[in-house]
Short mmCIF file of N, CA and C in Angstrom, two decimals:
data_model
loop_
_atom_site.label_atom_id
_atom_site.label_comp_id
_atom_site.label_asym_id
_atom_site.label_seq_id
_atom_site.Cartn_x
_atom_site.Cartn_y
_atom_site.Cartn_z
N MET A 1 8.06 -6.99 5.40
CA MET A 1 8.07 -8.05 4.42
C MET A 1 9.34 -7.87 3.57
N THR A 2 10.06 -8.92 3.37
CA THR A 2 11.28 -8.82 2.57
C THR A 2 10.96 -8.75 1.08
N GLN A 3 11.93 -8.30 0.32
CA GLN A 3 11.74 -8.24 -1.12
C GLN A 3 11.46 -9.64 -1.68
N LYS A 4 12.20 -10.62 -1.20
CA LYS A 4 11.98 -12.00 -1.66
C LYS A 4 10.57 -12.46 -1.33
N ALA A 5 10.10 -12.16 -0.12
CA ALA A 5 8.74 -12.54 0.27
C ALA A 5 7.70 -11.88 -0.62
N ILE A 6 7.91 -10.60 -0.91
CA ILE A 6 6.98 -9.88 -1.78
C ILE A 6 6.90 -10.55 -3.15
N LEU A 7 8.06 -10.87 -3.72
CA LEU A 7 8.08 -11.49 -5.05
C LEU A 7 7.49 -12.90 -5.03
N LEU A 8 7.76 -13.65 -3.97
CA LEU A 8 7.19 -15.00 -3.86
C LEU A 8 5.67 -14.95 -3.69
N ILE A 9 5.20 -14.04 -2.84
CA ILE A 9 3.76 -13.90 -2.63
C ILE A 9 3.08 -13.47 -3.92
N ALA A 10 3.68 -12.51 -4.62
CA ALA A 10 3.09 -12.05 -5.89
C ALA A 10 3.03 -13.20 -6.89
N SER A 11 4.07 -14.00 -6.96
CA SER A 11 4.09 -15.14 -7.88
C SER A 11 2.99 -16.14 -7.53
N ALA A 12 2.88 -16.45 -6.25
CA ALA A 12 1.85 -17.40 -5.81
C ALA A 12 0.44 -16.85 -6.05
N LEU A 13 0.24 -15.57 -5.75
CA LEU A 13 -1.08 -14.97 -5.96
C LEU A 13 -1.43 -14.88 -7.44
N GLY A 14 -0.42 -14.69 -8.30
CA GLY A 14 -0.68 -14.68 -9.73
C GLY A 14 -1.18 -16.03 -10.21
N ALA A 15 -0.49 -17.09 -9.78
CA ALA A 15 -0.93 -18.45 -10.14
C ALA A 15 -2.32 -18.74 -9.58
N LEU A 16 -2.54 -18.31 -8.36
CA LEU A 16 -3.84 -18.52 -7.72
C LEU A 16 -4.95 -17.76 -8.45
N SER A 17 -4.65 -16.57 -8.94
CA SER A 17 -5.64 -15.79 -9.70
C SER A 17 -6.11 -16.56 -10.93
N VAL A 18 -5.16 -17.12 -11.64
CA VAL A 18 -5.50 -17.89 -12.85
C VAL A 18 -6.29 -19.14 -12.47
N ALA A 19 -5.84 -19.84 -11.43
CA ALA A 19 -6.52 -21.07 -11.02
C ALA A 19 -7.95 -20.79 -10.54
N ILE A 20 -8.11 -19.76 -9.73
CA ILE A 20 -9.44 -19.42 -9.22
C ILE A 20 -10.35 -18.97 -10.36
N GLY A 21 -9.79 -18.17 -11.27
CA GLY A 21 -10.58 -17.72 -12.42
C GLY A 21 -11.05 -18.89 -13.27
N ALA A 22 -10.16 -19.83 -13.53
CA ALA A 22 -10.53 -21.00 -14.32
C ALA A 22 -11.55 -21.87 -13.59
N PHE A 23 -11.35 -22.04 -12.29
CA PHE A 23 -12.29 -22.82 -11.48
C PHE A 23 -13.68 -22.19 -11.52
N GLY A 24 -13.71 -20.87 -11.41
CA GLY A 24 -14.99 -20.17 -11.45
C GLY A 24 -15.66 -20.26 -12.80
N ALA A 25 -14.86 -20.18 -13.86
CA ALA A 25 -15.41 -20.22 -15.21
C ALA A 25 -15.94 -21.60 -15.59
N HIS A 26 -15.42 -22.62 -14.94
CA HIS A 26 -15.81 -23.98 -15.32
C HIS A 26 -16.61 -24.67 -14.21
N ALA A 27 -15.95 -25.01 -13.13
CA ALA A 27 -16.61 -25.81 -12.08
C ALA A 27 -17.70 -25.04 -11.34
N LEU A 28 -17.48 -23.75 -11.11
CA LEU A 28 -18.45 -22.98 -10.34
C LEU A 28 -19.49 -22.25 -11.20
N ALA A 29 -19.32 -22.30 -12.51
CA ALA A 29 -20.20 -21.52 -13.39
C ALA A 29 -21.69 -21.74 -13.14
N PRO A 30 -22.16 -22.98 -13.03
CA PRO A 30 -23.61 -23.15 -12.79
C PRO A 30 -24.08 -22.51 -11.48
N MET A 31 -23.28 -22.68 -10.42
CA MET A 31 -23.67 -22.11 -9.13
C MET A 31 -23.64 -20.58 -9.18
N LEU A 32 -22.61 -20.01 -9.82
CA LEU A 32 -22.50 -18.56 -9.90
C LEU A 32 -23.62 -17.97 -10.75
N GLN A 33 -23.98 -18.66 -11.82
CA GLN A 33 -25.08 -18.19 -12.66
C GLN A 33 -26.40 -18.27 -11.91
N ALA A 34 -26.62 -19.36 -11.19
CA ALA A 34 -27.87 -19.53 -10.44
C ALA A 34 -28.03 -18.49 -9.35
N SER A 35 -26.93 -18.10 -8.74
CA SER A 35 -27.00 -17.13 -7.65
C SER A 35 -26.87 -15.69 -8.15
N GLY A 36 -26.59 -15.52 -9.44
CA GLY A 36 -26.41 -14.18 -9.99
C GLY A 36 -25.12 -13.52 -9.54
N ARG A 37 -24.11 -14.31 -9.25
CA ARG A 37 -22.85 -13.80 -8.71
C ARG A 37 -21.68 -13.88 -9.69
N VAL A 38 -21.93 -14.11 -10.97
CA VAL A 38 -20.85 -14.20 -11.94
C VAL A 38 -20.03 -12.91 -11.95
N ASP A 39 -20.70 -11.77 -12.02
CA ASP A 39 -19.99 -10.49 -12.06
C ASP A 39 -19.18 -10.24 -10.79
N THR A 40 -19.73 -10.62 -9.66
CA THR A 40 -19.03 -10.45 -8.39
C THR A 40 -17.76 -11.30 -8.37
N PHE A 41 -17.87 -12.53 -8.82
CA PHE A 41 -16.71 -13.43 -8.86
C PHE A 41 -15.65 -12.89 -9.81
N GLU A 42 -16.07 -12.43 -10.97
CA GLU A 42 -15.13 -11.88 -11.95
C GLU A 42 -14.43 -10.63 -11.41
N THR A 43 -15.16 -9.80 -10.66
CA THR A 43 -14.55 -8.62 -10.05
C THR A 43 -13.47 -9.04 -9.05
N ALA A 44 -13.76 -10.05 -8.25
CA ALA A 44 -12.78 -10.54 -7.27
C ALA A 44 -11.51 -11.02 -7.96
N VAL A 45 -11.68 -11.79 -9.04
CA VAL A 45 -10.52 -12.32 -9.75
C VAL A 45 -9.73 -11.19 -10.40
N LYS A 46 -10.43 -10.24 -11.05
CA LYS A 46 -9.74 -9.13 -11.71
C LYS A 46 -8.94 -8.30 -10.71
N TYR A 47 -9.57 -7.95 -9.59
CA TYR A 47 -8.86 -7.12 -8.61
C TYR A 47 -7.70 -7.88 -7.98
N GLN A 48 -7.86 -9.18 -7.82
CA GLN A 48 -6.74 -9.97 -7.30
C GLN A 48 -5.58 -9.90 -8.28
N MET A 49 -5.85 -10.09 -9.56
CA MET A 49 -4.77 -10.09 -10.54
C MET A 49 -4.15 -8.70 -10.68
N TYR A 50 -4.97 -7.66 -10.74
CA TYR A 50 -4.43 -6.30 -10.87
C TYR A 50 -3.47 -5.99 -9.72
N HIS A 51 -3.89 -6.34 -8.52
CA HIS A 51 -3.09 -5.98 -7.35
C HIS A 51 -1.94 -6.96 -7.12
N THR A 52 -2.05 -8.15 -7.67
CA THR A 52 -0.91 -9.06 -7.69
C THR A 52 0.19 -8.46 -8.57
N LEU A 53 -0.20 -7.91 -9.72
CA LEU A 53 0.77 -7.26 -10.60
C LEU A 53 1.37 -6.02 -9.93
N ALA A 54 0.55 -5.29 -9.19
CA ALA A 54 1.08 -4.13 -8.45
C ALA A 54 2.07 -4.59 -7.38
N LEU A 55 1.75 -5.66 -6.70
CA LEU A 55 2.66 -6.21 -5.69
C LEU A 55 3.97 -6.67 -6.34
N LEU A 56 3.88 -7.29 -7.48
CA LEU A 56 5.08 -7.69 -8.23
C LEU A 56 5.91 -6.47 -8.60
N ALA A 57 5.25 -5.41 -9.05
CA ALA A 57 5.97 -4.18 -9.40
C ALA A 57 6.69 -3.60 -8.19
N VAL A 58 6.04 -3.62 -7.03
CA VAL A 58 6.68 -3.13 -5.81
C VAL A 58 7.92 -3.96 -5.50
N GLY A 59 7.78 -5.28 -5.59
CA GLY A 59 8.93 -6.15 -5.34
C GLY A 59 10.08 -5.88 -6.29
N LEU A 60 9.78 -5.64 -7.55
CA LEU A 60 10.83 -5.34 -8.52
C LEU A 60 11.41 -3.95 -8.30
N LEU A 61 10.57 -3.00 -7.93
CA LEU A 61 11.04 -1.64 -7.67
C LEU A 61 12.02 -1.61 -6.50
N LEU A 62 11.87 -2.54 -5.57
CA LEU A 62 12.78 -2.60 -4.43
C LEU A 62 14.22 -2.93 -4.83
N PHE A 63 14.43 -3.44 -6.05
CA PHE A 63 15.80 -3.63 -6.53
C PHE A 63 16.51 -2.29 -6.71
N GLN A 64 15.74 -1.25 -7.01
CA GLN A 64 16.32 0.06 -7.31
C GLN A 64 16.09 1.11 -6.23
N VAL A 65 15.01 0.97 -5.50
CA VAL A 65 14.59 2.02 -4.57
C VAL A 65 14.39 1.42 -3.18
N GLN A 66 15.05 1.99 -2.20
CA GLN A 66 14.85 1.56 -0.82
C GLN A 66 14.07 2.66 -0.11
N GLN A 67 12.78 2.56 -0.20
CA GLN A 67 11.88 3.57 0.37
C GLN A 67 10.88 2.84 1.27
N PRO A 68 10.80 3.20 2.55
CA PRO A 68 9.90 2.50 3.48
C PRO A 68 8.44 2.47 3.03
N ALA A 69 8.01 3.46 2.29
CA ALA A 69 6.62 3.47 1.83
C ALA A 69 6.32 2.30 0.89
N LEU A 70 7.36 1.74 0.28
CA LEU A 70 7.13 0.56 -0.56
C LEU A 70 6.68 -0.64 0.27
N GLN A 71 7.17 -0.72 1.49
CA GLN A 71 6.71 -1.79 2.38
C GLN A 71 5.23 -1.61 2.72
N VAL A 72 4.85 -0.36 2.95
CA VAL A 72 3.44 -0.06 3.22
C VAL A 72 2.60 -0.46 2.02
N ALA A 73 3.06 -0.10 0.82
CA ALA A 73 2.32 -0.45 -0.40
C ALA A 73 2.18 -1.96 -0.53
N ALA A 74 3.27 -2.69 -0.29
CA ALA A 74 3.24 -4.15 -0.42
C ALA A 74 2.22 -4.75 0.55
N TRP A 75 2.28 -4.33 1.80
CA TRP A 75 1.33 -4.86 2.79
C TRP A 75 -0.10 -4.50 2.44
N CYS A 76 -0.31 -3.28 1.97
CA CYS A 76 -1.68 -2.86 1.63
C CYS A 76 -2.23 -3.64 0.44
N PHE A 77 -1.39 -3.87 -0.58
CA PHE A 77 -1.86 -4.66 -1.72
C PHE A 77 -2.18 -6.09 -1.29
N PHE A 78 -1.31 -6.67 -0.46
CA PHE A 78 -1.54 -8.03 0.02
C PHE A 78 -2.81 -8.12 0.87
N LEU A 79 -2.95 -7.22 1.83
CA LEU A 79 -4.14 -7.24 2.69
C LEU A 79 -5.40 -6.91 1.89
N GLY A 80 -5.26 -6.03 0.92
CA GLY A 80 -6.40 -5.69 0.07
C GLY A 80 -6.90 -6.91 -0.70
N ILE A 81 -5.96 -7.68 -1.23
CA ILE A 81 -6.35 -8.91 -1.94
C ILE A 81 -7.07 -9.85 -0.99
N LEU A 82 -6.50 -10.06 0.20
CA LEU A 82 -7.13 -10.97 1.16
C LEU A 82 -8.54 -10.52 1.53
N VAL A 83 -8.69 -9.24 1.85
CA VAL A 83 -9.98 -8.76 2.34
C VAL A 83 -10.97 -8.52 1.19
N PHE A 84 -10.54 -7.80 0.15
CA PHE A 84 -11.45 -7.47 -0.95
C PHE A 84 -11.85 -8.73 -1.72
N SER A 85 -10.85 -9.35 -2.35
CA SER A 85 -11.17 -10.53 -3.16
C SER A 85 -11.63 -11.69 -2.29
N GLY A 86 -10.98 -11.88 -1.16
CA GLY A 86 -11.37 -12.97 -0.26
C GLY A 86 -12.81 -12.88 0.19
N SER A 87 -13.26 -11.69 0.57
CA SER A 87 -14.65 -11.55 1.02
C SER A 87 -15.62 -11.80 -0.13
N LEU A 88 -15.26 -11.38 -1.34
CA LEU A 88 -16.13 -11.63 -2.49
C LEU A 88 -16.17 -13.11 -2.85
N TYR A 89 -15.03 -13.79 -2.76
CA TYR A 89 -15.03 -15.24 -3.03
C TYR A 89 -15.92 -15.97 -2.04
N ILE A 90 -15.80 -15.62 -0.78
CA ILE A 90 -16.61 -16.28 0.25
C ILE A 90 -18.08 -15.95 0.04
N LEU A 91 -18.38 -14.70 -0.28
CA LEU A 91 -19.76 -14.29 -0.57
C LEU A 91 -20.33 -15.12 -1.71
N CYS A 92 -19.57 -15.28 -2.78
CA CYS A 92 -20.04 -16.06 -3.93
C CYS A 92 -20.26 -17.53 -3.58
N ALA A 93 -19.36 -18.08 -2.77
CA ALA A 93 -19.43 -19.50 -2.44
C ALA A 93 -20.51 -19.82 -1.41
N THR A 94 -20.78 -18.87 -0.52
CA THR A 94 -21.69 -19.17 0.60
C THR A 94 -23.00 -18.41 0.56
N GLY A 95 -23.03 -17.28 -0.13
CA GLY A 95 -24.23 -16.45 -0.12
C GLY A 95 -24.36 -15.61 1.13
N ILE A 96 -23.35 -15.57 1.98
CA ILE A 96 -23.38 -14.77 3.21
C ILE A 96 -23.22 -13.31 2.81
N THR A 97 -24.32 -12.59 2.76
CA THR A 97 -24.31 -11.24 2.18
C THR A 97 -23.64 -10.19 3.06
N TRP A 98 -23.57 -10.40 4.36
CA TRP A 98 -22.94 -9.38 5.21
C TRP A 98 -21.44 -9.24 4.90
N LEU A 99 -20.87 -10.23 4.23
CA LEU A 99 -19.45 -10.13 3.85
C LEU A 99 -19.22 -8.97 2.90
N GLY A 100 -20.26 -8.60 2.15
CA GLY A 100 -20.15 -7.45 1.26
C GLY A 100 -19.84 -6.17 2.02
N ALA A 101 -20.16 -6.14 3.30
CA ALA A 101 -19.90 -4.95 4.12
C ALA A 101 -18.42 -4.79 4.45
N ILE A 102 -17.64 -5.86 4.41
CA ILE A 102 -16.20 -5.73 4.71
C ILE A 102 -15.36 -5.56 3.44
N THR A 103 -15.96 -5.81 2.29
CA THR A 103 -15.24 -5.67 1.03
C THR A 103 -14.63 -4.28 0.87
N PRO A 104 -15.34 -3.19 1.23
CA PRO A 104 -14.74 -1.86 1.10
C PRO A 104 -13.48 -1.65 1.94
N ILE A 105 -13.32 -2.42 3.00
CA ILE A 105 -12.08 -2.32 3.78
C ILE A 105 -10.91 -2.76 2.90
N GLY A 106 -11.11 -3.82 2.14
CA GLY A 106 -10.08 -4.26 1.20
C GLY A 106 -9.82 -3.20 0.14
N GLY A 107 -10.89 -2.57 -0.34
CA GLY A 107 -10.72 -1.48 -1.31
C GLY A 107 -9.93 -0.32 -0.73
N THR A 108 -10.14 -0.05 0.54
CA THR A 108 -9.38 1.01 1.20
C THR A 108 -7.90 0.64 1.27
N PHE A 109 -7.61 -0.63 1.56
CA PHE A 109 -6.21 -1.07 1.53
C PHE A 109 -5.60 -0.83 0.15
N PHE A 110 -6.36 -1.13 -0.90
CA PHE A 110 -5.84 -0.90 -2.26
C PHE A 110 -5.52 0.58 -2.48
N ILE A 111 -6.43 1.44 -2.09
CA ILE A 111 -6.22 2.88 -2.28
C ILE A 111 -5.00 3.36 -1.51
N VAL A 112 -4.88 2.94 -0.26
CA VAL A 112 -3.72 3.33 0.55
C VAL A 112 -2.43 2.78 -0.08
N GLY A 113 -2.50 1.56 -0.60
CA GLY A 113 -1.33 0.98 -1.26
C GLY A 113 -0.88 1.80 -2.45
N TRP A 114 -1.82 2.22 -3.28
CA TRP A 114 -1.46 3.06 -4.42
C TRP A 114 -0.92 4.41 -3.97
N GLY A 115 -1.49 4.95 -2.91
CA GLY A 115 -0.98 6.21 -2.36
C GLY A 115 0.44 6.06 -1.83
N ALA A 116 0.70 4.96 -1.15
CA ALA A 116 2.04 4.70 -0.63
C ALA A 116 3.04 4.51 -1.76
N LEU A 117 2.61 3.83 -2.82
CA LEU A 117 3.48 3.66 -3.99
C LEU A 117 3.80 5.02 -4.63
N PHE A 118 2.78 5.85 -4.76
CA PHE A 118 2.97 7.21 -5.29
C PHE A 118 3.98 7.97 -4.45
N TYR A 119 3.79 7.93 -3.13
CA TYR A 119 4.67 8.64 -2.21
C TYR A 119 6.11 8.11 -2.31
N ALA A 120 6.27 6.81 -2.36
CA ALA A 120 7.61 6.22 -2.43
C ALA A 120 8.34 6.66 -3.70
N ILE A 121 7.62 6.67 -4.81
CA ILE A 121 8.24 7.10 -6.06
C ILE A 121 8.55 8.59 -6.03
N LEU A 122 7.64 9.36 -5.49
CA LEU A 122 7.84 10.81 -5.38
C LEU A 122 9.10 11.12 -4.58
N LYS A 123 9.30 10.43 -3.48
CA LYS A 123 10.43 10.69 -2.59
C LYS A 123 11.74 10.10 -3.12
N ALA A 124 11.66 8.99 -3.83
CA ALA A 124 12.88 8.29 -4.23
C ALA A 124 13.47 8.73 -5.56
N LEU A 125 12.65 9.21 -6.44
CA LEU A 125 13.16 9.52 -7.79
C LEU A 125 13.17 11.02 -8.07
#
């Protein structure tokens, strides 16, 4: 993934985080309350935003540091958002509970991404 792609994806995911959060707080609120999924939805939005900011940081760090582990971190944060937050959004919208079983895969991507970021900084600075 190029530095430009990382920064563009982070920008788009940041906007999407705000839009999804607002949509959930307003349009989806009755459905989320009825299904007891408000906390699940909020967790998905929070983790999407946290890792969008991490992805943005990786993209900005690439201006100064050319370390291959940063690419690993970027991919892991992106895939983590898709799998972790995506599975929770779908779970909230559909009630398909088995999706909760794949959410930890997204969490694993997040952990590996943070580890790769740690390694890249350790080696580069």
